[in-house]
Coordinates of C-alpha atoms in Angstrom, one line a residue:
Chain A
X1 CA -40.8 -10.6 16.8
X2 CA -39.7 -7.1 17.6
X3 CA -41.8 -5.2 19.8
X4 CA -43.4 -1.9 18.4
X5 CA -42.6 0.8 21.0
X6 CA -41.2 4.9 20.8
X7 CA -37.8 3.3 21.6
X8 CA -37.7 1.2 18.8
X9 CA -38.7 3.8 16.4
X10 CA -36.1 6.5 18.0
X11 CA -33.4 3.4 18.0
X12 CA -34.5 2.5 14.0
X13 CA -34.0 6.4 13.1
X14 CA -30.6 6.5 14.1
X15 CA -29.8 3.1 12.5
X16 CA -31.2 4.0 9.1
X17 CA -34.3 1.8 9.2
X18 CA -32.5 -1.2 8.9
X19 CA -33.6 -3.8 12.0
X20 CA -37.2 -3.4 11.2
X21 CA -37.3 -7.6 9.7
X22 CA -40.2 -9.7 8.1
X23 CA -43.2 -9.1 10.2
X24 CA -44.7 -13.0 10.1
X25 CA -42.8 -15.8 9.0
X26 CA -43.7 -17.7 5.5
X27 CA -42.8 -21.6 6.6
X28 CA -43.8 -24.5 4.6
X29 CA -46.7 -26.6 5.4
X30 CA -46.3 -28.8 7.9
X31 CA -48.1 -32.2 7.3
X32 CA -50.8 -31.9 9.8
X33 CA -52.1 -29.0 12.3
X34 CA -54.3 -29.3 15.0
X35 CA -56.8 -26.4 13.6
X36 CA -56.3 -25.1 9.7
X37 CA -58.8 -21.8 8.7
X38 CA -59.2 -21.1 5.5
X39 CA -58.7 -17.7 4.4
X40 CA -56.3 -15.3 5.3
X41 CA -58.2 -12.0 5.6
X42 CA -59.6 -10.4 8.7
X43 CA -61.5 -12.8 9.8
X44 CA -59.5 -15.7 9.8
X45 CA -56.7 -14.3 11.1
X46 CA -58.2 -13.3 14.1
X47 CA -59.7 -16.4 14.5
X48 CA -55.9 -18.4 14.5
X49 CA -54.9 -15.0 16.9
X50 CA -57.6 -15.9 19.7
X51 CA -57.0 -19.9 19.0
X52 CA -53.3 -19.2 19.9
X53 CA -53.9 -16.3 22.6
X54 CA -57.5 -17.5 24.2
X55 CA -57.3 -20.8 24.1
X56 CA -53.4 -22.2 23.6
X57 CA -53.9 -23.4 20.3
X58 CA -50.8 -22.8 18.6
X59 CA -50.2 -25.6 15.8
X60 CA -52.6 -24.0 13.7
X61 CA -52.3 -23.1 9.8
X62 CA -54.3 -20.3 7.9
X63 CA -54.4 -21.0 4.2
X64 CA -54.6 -18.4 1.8
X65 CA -55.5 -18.9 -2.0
X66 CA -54.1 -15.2 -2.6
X67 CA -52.4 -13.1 -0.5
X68 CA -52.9 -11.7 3.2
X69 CA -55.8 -9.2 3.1
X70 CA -56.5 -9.4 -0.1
X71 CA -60.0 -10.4 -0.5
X72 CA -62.8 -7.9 1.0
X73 CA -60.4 -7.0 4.3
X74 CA -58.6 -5.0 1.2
X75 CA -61.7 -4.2 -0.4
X76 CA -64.4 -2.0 2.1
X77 CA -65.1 1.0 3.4
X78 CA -63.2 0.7 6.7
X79 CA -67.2 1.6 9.0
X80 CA -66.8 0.1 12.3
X81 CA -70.4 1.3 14.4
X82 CA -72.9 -1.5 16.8
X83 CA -76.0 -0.1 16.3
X84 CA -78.0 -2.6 15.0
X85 CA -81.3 -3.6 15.8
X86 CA -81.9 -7.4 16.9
X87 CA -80.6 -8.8 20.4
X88 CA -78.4 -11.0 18.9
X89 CA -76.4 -8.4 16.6
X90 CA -75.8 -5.9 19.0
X91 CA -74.5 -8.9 21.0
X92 CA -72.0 -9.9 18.5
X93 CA -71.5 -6.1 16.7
X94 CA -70.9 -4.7 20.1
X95 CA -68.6 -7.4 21.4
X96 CA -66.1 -6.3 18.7
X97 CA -66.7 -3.0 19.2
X98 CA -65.3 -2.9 22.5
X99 CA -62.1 -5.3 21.6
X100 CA -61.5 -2.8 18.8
X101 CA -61.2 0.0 21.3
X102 CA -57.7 -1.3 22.7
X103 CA -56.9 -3.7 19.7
X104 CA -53.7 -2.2 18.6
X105 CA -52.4 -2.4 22.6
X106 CA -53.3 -6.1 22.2
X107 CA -52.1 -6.4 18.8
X108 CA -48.8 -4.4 19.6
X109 CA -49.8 -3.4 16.1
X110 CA -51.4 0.7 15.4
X111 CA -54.9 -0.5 13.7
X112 CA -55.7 3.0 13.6
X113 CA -59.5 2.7 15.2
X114 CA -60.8 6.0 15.3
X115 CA -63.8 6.9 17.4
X116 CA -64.8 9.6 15.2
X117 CA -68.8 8.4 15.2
X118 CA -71.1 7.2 12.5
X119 CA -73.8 9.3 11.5
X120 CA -77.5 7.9 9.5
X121 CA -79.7 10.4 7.7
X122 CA -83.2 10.6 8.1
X123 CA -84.7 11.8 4.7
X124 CA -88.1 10.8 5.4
X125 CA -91.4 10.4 7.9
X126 CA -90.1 6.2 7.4
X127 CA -86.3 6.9 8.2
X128 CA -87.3 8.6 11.5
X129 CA -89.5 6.2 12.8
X130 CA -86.9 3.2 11.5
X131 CA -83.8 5.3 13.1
X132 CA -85.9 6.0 16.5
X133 CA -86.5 2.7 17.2
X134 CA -83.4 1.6 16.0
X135 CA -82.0 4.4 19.2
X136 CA -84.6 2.4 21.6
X137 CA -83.2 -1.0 20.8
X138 CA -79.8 0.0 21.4
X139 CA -80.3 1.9 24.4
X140 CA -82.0 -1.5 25.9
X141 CA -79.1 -3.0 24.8
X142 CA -76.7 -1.1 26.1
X143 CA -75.5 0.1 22.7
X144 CA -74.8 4.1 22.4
X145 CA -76.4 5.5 19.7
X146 CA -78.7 9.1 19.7
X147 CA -80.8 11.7 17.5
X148 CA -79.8 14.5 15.6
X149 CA -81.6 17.3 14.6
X150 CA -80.4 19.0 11.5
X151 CA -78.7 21.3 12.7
X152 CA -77.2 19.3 14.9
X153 CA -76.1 16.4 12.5
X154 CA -74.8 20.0 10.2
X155 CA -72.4 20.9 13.7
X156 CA -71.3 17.5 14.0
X157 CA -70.6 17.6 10.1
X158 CA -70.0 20.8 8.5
X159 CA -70.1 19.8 4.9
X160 CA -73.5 18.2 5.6
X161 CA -76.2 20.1 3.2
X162 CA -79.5 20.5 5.3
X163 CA -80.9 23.5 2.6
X164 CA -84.2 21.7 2.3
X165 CA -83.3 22.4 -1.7
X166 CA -82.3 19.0 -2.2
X167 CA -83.8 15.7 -3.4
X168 CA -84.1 13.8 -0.4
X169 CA -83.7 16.5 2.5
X170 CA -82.1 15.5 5.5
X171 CA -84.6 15.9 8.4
X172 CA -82.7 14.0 11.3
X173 CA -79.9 11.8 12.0
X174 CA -79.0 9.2 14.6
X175 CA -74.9 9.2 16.2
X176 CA -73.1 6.7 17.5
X177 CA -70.2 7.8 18.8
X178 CA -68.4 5.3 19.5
X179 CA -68.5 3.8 15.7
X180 CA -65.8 5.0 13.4
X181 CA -63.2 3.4 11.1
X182 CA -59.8 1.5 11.3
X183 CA -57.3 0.9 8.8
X184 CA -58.1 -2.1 7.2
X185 CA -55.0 -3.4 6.1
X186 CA -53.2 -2.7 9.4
X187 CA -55.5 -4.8 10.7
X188 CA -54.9 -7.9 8.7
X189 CA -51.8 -7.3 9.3
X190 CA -51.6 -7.1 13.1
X191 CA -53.5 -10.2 13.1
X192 CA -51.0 -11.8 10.9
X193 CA -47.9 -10.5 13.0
X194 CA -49.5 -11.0 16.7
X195 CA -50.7 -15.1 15.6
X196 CA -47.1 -15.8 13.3
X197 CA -45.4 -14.4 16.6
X198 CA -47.8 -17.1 18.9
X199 CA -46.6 -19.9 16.5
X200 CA -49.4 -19.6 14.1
X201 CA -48.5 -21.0 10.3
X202 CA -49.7 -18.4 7.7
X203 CA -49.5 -19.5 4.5
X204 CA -49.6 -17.5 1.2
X205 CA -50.5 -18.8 -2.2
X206 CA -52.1 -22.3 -1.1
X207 CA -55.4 -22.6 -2.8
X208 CA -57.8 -25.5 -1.1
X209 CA -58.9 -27.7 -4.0
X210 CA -61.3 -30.4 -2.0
X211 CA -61.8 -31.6 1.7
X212 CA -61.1 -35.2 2.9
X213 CA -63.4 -36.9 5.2
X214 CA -62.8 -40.5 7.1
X215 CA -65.3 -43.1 6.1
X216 CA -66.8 -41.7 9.7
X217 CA -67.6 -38.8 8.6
X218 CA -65.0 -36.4 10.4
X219 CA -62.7 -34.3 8.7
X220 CA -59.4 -35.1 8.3
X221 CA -58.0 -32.5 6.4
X222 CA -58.0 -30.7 3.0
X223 CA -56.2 -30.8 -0.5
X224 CA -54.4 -28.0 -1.7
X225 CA -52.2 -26.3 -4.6
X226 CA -49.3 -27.4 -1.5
X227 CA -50.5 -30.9 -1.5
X228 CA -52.5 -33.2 1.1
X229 CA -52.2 -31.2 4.4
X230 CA -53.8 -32.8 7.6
X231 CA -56.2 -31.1 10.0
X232 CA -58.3 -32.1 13.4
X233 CA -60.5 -29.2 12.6
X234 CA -61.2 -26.9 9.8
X235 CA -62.6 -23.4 10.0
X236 CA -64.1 -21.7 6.7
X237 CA -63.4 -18.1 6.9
X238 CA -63.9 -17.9 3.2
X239 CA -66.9 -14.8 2.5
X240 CA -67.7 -14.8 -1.0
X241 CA -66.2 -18.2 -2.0
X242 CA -67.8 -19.9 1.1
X243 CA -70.3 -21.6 -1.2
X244 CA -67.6 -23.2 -3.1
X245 CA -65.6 -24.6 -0.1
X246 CA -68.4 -26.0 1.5
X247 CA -69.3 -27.4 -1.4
X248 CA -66.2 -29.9 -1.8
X249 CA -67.5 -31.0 1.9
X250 CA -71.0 -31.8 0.5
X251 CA -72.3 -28.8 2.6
X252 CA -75.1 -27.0 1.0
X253 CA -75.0 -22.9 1.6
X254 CA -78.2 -20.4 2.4
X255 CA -75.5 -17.9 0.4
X256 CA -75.5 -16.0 -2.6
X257 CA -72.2 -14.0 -3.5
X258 CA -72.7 -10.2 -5.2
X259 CA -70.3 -8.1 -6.0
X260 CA -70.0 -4.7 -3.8
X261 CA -68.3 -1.7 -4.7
X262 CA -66.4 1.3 -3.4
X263 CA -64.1 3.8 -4.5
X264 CA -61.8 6.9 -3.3
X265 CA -61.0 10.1 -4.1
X266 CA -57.8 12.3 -4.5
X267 CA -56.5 12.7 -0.9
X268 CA -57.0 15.8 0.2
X269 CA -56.5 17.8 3.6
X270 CA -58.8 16.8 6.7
X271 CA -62.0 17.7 5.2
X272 CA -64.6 15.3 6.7
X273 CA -64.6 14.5 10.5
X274 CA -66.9 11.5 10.9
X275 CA -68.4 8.7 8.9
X276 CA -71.8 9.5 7.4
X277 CA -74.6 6.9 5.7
X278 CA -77.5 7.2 4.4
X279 CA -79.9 4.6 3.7
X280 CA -81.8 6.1 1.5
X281 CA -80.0 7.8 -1.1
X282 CA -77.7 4.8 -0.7
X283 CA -74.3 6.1 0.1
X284 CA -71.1 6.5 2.4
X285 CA -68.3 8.5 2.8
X286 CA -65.7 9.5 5.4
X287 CA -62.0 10.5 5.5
X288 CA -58.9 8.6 5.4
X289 CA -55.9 9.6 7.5
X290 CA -54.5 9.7 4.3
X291 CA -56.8 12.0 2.9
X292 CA -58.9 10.0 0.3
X293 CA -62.7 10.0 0.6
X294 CA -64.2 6.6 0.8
X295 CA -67.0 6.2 -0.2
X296 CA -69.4 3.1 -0.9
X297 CA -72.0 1.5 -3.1
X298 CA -74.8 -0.7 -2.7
X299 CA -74.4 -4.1 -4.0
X300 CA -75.0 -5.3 -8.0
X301 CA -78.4 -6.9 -8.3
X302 CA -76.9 -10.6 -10.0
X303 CA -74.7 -12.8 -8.3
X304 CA -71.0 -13.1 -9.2
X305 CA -67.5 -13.7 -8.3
X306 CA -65.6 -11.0 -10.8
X307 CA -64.6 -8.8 -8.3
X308 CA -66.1 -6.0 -10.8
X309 CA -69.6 -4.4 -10.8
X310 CA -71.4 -2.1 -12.9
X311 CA -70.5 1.6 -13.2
X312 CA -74.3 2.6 -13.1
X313 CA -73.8 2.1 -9.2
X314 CA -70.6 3.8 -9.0
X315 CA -72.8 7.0 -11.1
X316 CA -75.7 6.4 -8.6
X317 CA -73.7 6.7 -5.2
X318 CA -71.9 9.3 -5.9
X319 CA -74.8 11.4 -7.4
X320 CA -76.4 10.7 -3.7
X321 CA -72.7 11.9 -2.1
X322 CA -72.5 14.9 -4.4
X323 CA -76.5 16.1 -3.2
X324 CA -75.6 15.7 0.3
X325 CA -72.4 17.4 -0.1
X326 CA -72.3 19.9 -2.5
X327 CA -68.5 21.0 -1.5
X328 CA -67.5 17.4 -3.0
X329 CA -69.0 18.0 -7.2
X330 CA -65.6 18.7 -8.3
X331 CA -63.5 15.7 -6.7
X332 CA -61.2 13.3 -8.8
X333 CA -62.2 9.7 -8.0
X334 CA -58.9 7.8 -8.0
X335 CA -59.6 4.0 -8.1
X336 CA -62.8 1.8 -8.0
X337 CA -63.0 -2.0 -7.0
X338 CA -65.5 -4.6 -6.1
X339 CA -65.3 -7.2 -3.6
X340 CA -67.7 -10.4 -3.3
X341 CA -69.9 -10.5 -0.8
X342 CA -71.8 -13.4 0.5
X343 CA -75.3 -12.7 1.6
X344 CA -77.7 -14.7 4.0
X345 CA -81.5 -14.7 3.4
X346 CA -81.6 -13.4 6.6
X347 CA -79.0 -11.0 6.1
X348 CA -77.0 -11.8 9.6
X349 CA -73.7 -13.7 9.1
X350 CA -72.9 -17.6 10.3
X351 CA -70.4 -19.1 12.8
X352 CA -71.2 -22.2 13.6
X353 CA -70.4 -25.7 13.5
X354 CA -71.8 -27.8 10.2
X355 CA -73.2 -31.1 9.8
X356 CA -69.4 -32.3 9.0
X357 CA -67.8 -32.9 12.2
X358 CA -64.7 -31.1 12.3
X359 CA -66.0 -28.3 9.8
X360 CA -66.7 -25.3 11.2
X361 CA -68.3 -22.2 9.1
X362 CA -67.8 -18.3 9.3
X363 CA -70.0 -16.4 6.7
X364 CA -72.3 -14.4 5.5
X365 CA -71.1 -11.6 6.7
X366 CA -72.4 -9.6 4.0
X367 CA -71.9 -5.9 3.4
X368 CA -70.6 -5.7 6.3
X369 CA -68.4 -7.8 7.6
X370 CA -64.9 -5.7 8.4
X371 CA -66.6 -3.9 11.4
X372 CA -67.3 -7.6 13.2
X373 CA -63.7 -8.6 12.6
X374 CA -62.2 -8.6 16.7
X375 CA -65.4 -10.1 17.4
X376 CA -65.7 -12.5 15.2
X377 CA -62.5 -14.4 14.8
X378 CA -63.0 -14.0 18.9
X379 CA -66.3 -15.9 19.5
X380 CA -65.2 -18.1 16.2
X381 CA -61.7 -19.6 17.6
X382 CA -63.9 -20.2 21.2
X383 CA -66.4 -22.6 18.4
X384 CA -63.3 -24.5 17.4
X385 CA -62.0 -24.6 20.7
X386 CA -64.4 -26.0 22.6
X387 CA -66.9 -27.0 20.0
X388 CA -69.4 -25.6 21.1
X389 CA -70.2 -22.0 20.2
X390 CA -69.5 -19.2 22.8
X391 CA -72.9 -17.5 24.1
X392 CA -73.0 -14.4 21.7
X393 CA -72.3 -16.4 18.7
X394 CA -74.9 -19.6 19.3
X395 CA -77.8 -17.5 17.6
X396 CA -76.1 -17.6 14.4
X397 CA -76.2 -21.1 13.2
X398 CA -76.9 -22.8 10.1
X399 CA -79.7 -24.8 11.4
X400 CA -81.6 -21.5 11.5
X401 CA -83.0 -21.7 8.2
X402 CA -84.1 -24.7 8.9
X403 CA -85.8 -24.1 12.2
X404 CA -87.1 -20.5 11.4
X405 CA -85.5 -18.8 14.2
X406 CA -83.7 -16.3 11.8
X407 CA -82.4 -13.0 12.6
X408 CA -84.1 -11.0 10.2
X409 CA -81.5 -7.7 9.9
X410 CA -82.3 -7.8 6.3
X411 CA -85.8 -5.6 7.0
X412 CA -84.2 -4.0 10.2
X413 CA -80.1 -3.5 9.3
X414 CA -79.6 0.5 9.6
X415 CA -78.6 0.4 5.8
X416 CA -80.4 -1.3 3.2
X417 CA -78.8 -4.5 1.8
Chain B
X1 CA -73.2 -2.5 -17.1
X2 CA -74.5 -5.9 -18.4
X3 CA -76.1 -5.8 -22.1
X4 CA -78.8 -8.9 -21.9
X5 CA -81.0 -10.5 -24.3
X6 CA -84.6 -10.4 -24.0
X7 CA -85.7 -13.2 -25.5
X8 CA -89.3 -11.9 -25.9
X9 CA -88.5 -8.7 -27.1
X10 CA -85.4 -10.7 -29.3
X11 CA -82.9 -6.9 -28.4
X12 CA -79.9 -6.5 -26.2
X13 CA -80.7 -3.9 -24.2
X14 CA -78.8 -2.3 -21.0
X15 CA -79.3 -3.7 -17.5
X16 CA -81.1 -1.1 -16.2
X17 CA -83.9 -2.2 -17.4
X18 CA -83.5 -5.4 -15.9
X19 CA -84.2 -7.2 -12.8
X20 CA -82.4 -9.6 -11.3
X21 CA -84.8 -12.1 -9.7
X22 CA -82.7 -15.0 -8.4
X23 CA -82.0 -18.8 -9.8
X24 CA -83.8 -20.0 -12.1
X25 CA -85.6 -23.8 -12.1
X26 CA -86.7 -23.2 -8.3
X27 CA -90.0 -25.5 -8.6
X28 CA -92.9 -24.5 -6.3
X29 CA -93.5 -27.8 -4.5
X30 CA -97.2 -28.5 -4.9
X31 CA -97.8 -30.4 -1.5
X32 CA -96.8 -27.8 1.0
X33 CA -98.7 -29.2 4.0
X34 CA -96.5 -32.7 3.0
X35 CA -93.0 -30.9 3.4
X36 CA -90.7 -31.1 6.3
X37 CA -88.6 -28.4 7.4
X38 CA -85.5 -29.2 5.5
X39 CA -87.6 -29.4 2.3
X40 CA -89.1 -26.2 2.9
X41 CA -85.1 -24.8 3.7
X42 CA -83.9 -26.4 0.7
X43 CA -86.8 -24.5 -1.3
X44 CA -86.7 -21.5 0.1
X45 CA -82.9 -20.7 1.2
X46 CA -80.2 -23.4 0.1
X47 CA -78.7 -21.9 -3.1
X48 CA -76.4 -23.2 -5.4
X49 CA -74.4 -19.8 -5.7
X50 CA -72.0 -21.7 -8.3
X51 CA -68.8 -19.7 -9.7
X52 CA -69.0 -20.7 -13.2
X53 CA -72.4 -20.8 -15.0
X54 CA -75.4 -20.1 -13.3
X55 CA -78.9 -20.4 -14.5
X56 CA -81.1 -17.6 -13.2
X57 CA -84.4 -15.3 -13.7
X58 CA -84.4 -11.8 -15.1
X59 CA -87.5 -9.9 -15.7
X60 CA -87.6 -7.0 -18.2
X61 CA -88.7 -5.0 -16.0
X62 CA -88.7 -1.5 -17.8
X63 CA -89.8 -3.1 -21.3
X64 CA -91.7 -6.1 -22.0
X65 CA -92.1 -6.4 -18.2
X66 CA -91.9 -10.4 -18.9
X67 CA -89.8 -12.9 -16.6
X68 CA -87.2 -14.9 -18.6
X69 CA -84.3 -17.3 -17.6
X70 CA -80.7 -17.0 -18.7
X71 CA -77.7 -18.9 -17.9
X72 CA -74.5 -16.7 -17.0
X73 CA -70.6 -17.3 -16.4
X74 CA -70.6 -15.6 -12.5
X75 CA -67.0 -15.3 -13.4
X76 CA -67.0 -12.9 -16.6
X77 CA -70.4 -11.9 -16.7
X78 CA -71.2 -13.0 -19.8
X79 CA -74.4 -14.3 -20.6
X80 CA -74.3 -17.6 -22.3
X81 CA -78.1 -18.2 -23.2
X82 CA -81.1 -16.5 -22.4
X83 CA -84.3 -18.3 -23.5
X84 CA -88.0 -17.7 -22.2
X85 CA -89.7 -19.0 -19.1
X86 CA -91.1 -22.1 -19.1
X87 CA -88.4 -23.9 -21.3
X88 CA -86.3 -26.4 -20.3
X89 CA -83.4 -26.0 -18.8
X90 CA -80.3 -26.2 -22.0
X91 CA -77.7 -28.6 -21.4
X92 CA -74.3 -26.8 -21.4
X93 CA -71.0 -27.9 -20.9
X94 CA -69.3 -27.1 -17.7
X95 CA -72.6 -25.9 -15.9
X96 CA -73.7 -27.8 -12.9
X97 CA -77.4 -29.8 -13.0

């Protein structure tokens, strides 16, 4: 692989472009790998990066019914922040935060993290007192994260509209600074590059169609659209089709997949300078470096795997983005698309192992998975590795739902789910 | 926007004045104090979340304000049956049990 450097882009400029090469190889399926994960998006490729990088586990495959990125890592809203309110999610929310500051240097790959902050309105007496002690539980955990006046969220914001004339008035905020967004597809694609370049198999277009199990019990390996291919371990990294997978291993889900939506505007110049939610209304919105607002929706109430939702949610968000800021009425919306989300009960993702030895499960992410992705695939390949989960993960097991010790971000998560 | 069949009030009327209220044929067990903790998980949390046809509650929630069940393809959105609460479950083909 050819590094990334100022050299190599000055050299390429006089050479027309032309030693710039395939970025991660496409081999064929070898017959068996050590560790295969299942699903090529964010998550999964990050999880072969750190097998290969953290722990020397290089003979590993990552399956991909589609192509690379192409579920939800293509399909969000790019919000990277840490500020939630539990012990256990600022654990694992902050862990990534801090590898994605540095990410592309690792990755030799520009993500494009910027620390621009997130901002969450306060519209009423119940957002303040939710959003204060959401400020307290971060500080204890060593999470930045402060209040806003008005005025002050309008300074850190200019097209913010704090008139008082609207619906839902903004009457506070809370800032974390250090949230922000990334480019989502760079980073699938730095994964993919930095864990090909380690030895990593990535393969394209290979659906899973069933798990094999010895009469033991273990795993031994999974069927696919490529054939039988063997495995030692398997990881799930599969969000919305989780269910399904585990399914074929007789593995029962606390998941139910809904389809979420976003959309984005007509780029236009640098407009918007942070990331801004709001839990009540129900929206956000910030500013690609390309210049498109992006800007998201709340789920669809029914379950599905259509990867399309209902326009009534499209209508309500941006109705709420349109009241907040006025200056945005008479913006284009280019596309829309829906991704499928897989919820928990409790509303915190999984990473765990599963009552199938070898079979290990990432999910239930949620809304919000893209901002855990450093972290996740980090404290996820350290599961596989060792079998055992690393210390920030080991809250979020399956068994929880069993055992009652949930982590209940559904009634606490800074946005509604 | 879904267009669903109440079966009570016999119209197809938009979703919005529906509510989605999660799978359907979820028994409440009758001997609580008898259940151990993976009945209770299965119960309350273990899901079937099937791509393909699903069977789930709906309550018309801004009209007859009545629960119902319906059974729905999770992979066009289209609702194959909707029938009221309380009936049994209709066999179809290609939908789990």
């Amino acid at each position: 692989m050819r590094k990334f450097s100022a050299f190599a882009i000055a050299r390429e400029a006089l050479r027309g472009h032309k030693g710039w090469g395939v970025q991660w190889a496409s081999p064929e399926p070898r017959s068996e790998y050590d560790v295969i994960i299942i699903g090529a998006g964010g998550h999964g490729l990050a999880t072969a990066y750190y097998l290969a990088k953290e722990h020397g586990i290089t003979n590993v495959a990552v399956l991909e019914k589609g192509w690379l990125g192409g579920g939800n890592t293509g399909r969000n809203t790019t919000i990277i922040r840490s500020n939630y309110l539990y012990d256990e999610s600022a654990g694992i929310y902050d862990h990534a935060l801090k590898l994605w500051d540095g990410l592309s240097q690792d990755l030799n790959y520009n993500v494009m993290y910027s620390a621009r902050g997130v901002m969450m309105l306060a519209h009423n007496v119940h957002d303040v007192q939710v959003l204060q002690r959401h400020i307290h539980a971060n500080r204890l955990n060593g999470v930045d994260n402060e209040w806003l006046t008005p005025e002050q969220a309008k300074d850190y914001c200019p097209p913010l509209n704090i008139s008082g004339q609207t619906r839902y008035p903004v009457i506070g905020a809370t800032l974390q600074r250090r949230g922000g967004t990334a480019r989502h597809d760079a980073v699938a694609w730095g994964y993919a590059r930095a864990a090909s370049d380690r030895g990593v198999h990535i393969i394209q277009n290979c659906e899973v169609t069933g798990t094999r199990r010895a009469p033991q019990g273990h795993i031994i390996g999974v069927d696919t659209s490529k054939g039988f291919i063997g495995a030692k371990k398997v990881g799930v990294v599969a969000a919305g089709h989780t269910s399904v997978l585990m399914e074929m291993a007789d593995v029962r889900m606390p998941l139910e997949s809904y389809p979420l939506q976003a959309m984005v505007s007509e780029p236009v110049k640098p407009v918007f300078p942070c990331v801004v939610m709001s839990n009540t209304v129900h929206a956000y919105i910030s500013q690609s470096d390309k210049g498109e607002l992006v800007i998201g929706a709340g789920t669809d109430q029914y379950t599905s795997y259509s990867q399309a939702g209902g326009l009534h949610i499209i209508n309500h968000t941006v109705d709420a983005i349109c009241e907040m800021f006025p200056m945005f009425r008479r913006m284009k919306m280019l596309r829309s698309w829906g991704g499928i989300v897989d919820v928990t009960p409790d509303r915190s993702p999984i990473l765990a192992k599963t009552p199938v030895q070898g079979l290990y499960v990432n999910c239930g992410w949620g809304t919000g998975g893209f901002k855990a992705t450093p972290g996740s695939g980090h404290v996820f390949a350290h599961t596989i590795a060792r079998d055992e989960p690393h210390r920030i993960n080991a809250p979020f097991t399956l068994e929880r739902f069993r055992t009652g010790r949930l982590i209940d971000e559904a009634a606490a998560a800074a946005v509604a789910h | 926007m879904l267009l669903i069949r109440c079966p009570y009030c016999e119209e197809d009327r938009p979703e919005l004045e529906f509510r989605h209220a999660g799978e359907a044929h979820l028994v409440r067990p009758s001997n609580m104090d008898a259940m151990s903790d993976a009945e209770f998980e299965r119960f309350l949390f273990i899901r079937q979340n099937p791509k393909g046809v699903v069977f789930e509650r709906w309550r018309h929630v801004h009209g007859c304000a009545r629960f119902f069940n319906a059974a729905r393809d999770t992979i066009t959105d289209k609702f194959v049956t909707t029938y009221k609460a309380g009936e049994p479950k209709p066999t179809l083909e290609g939908a789990e049990e």
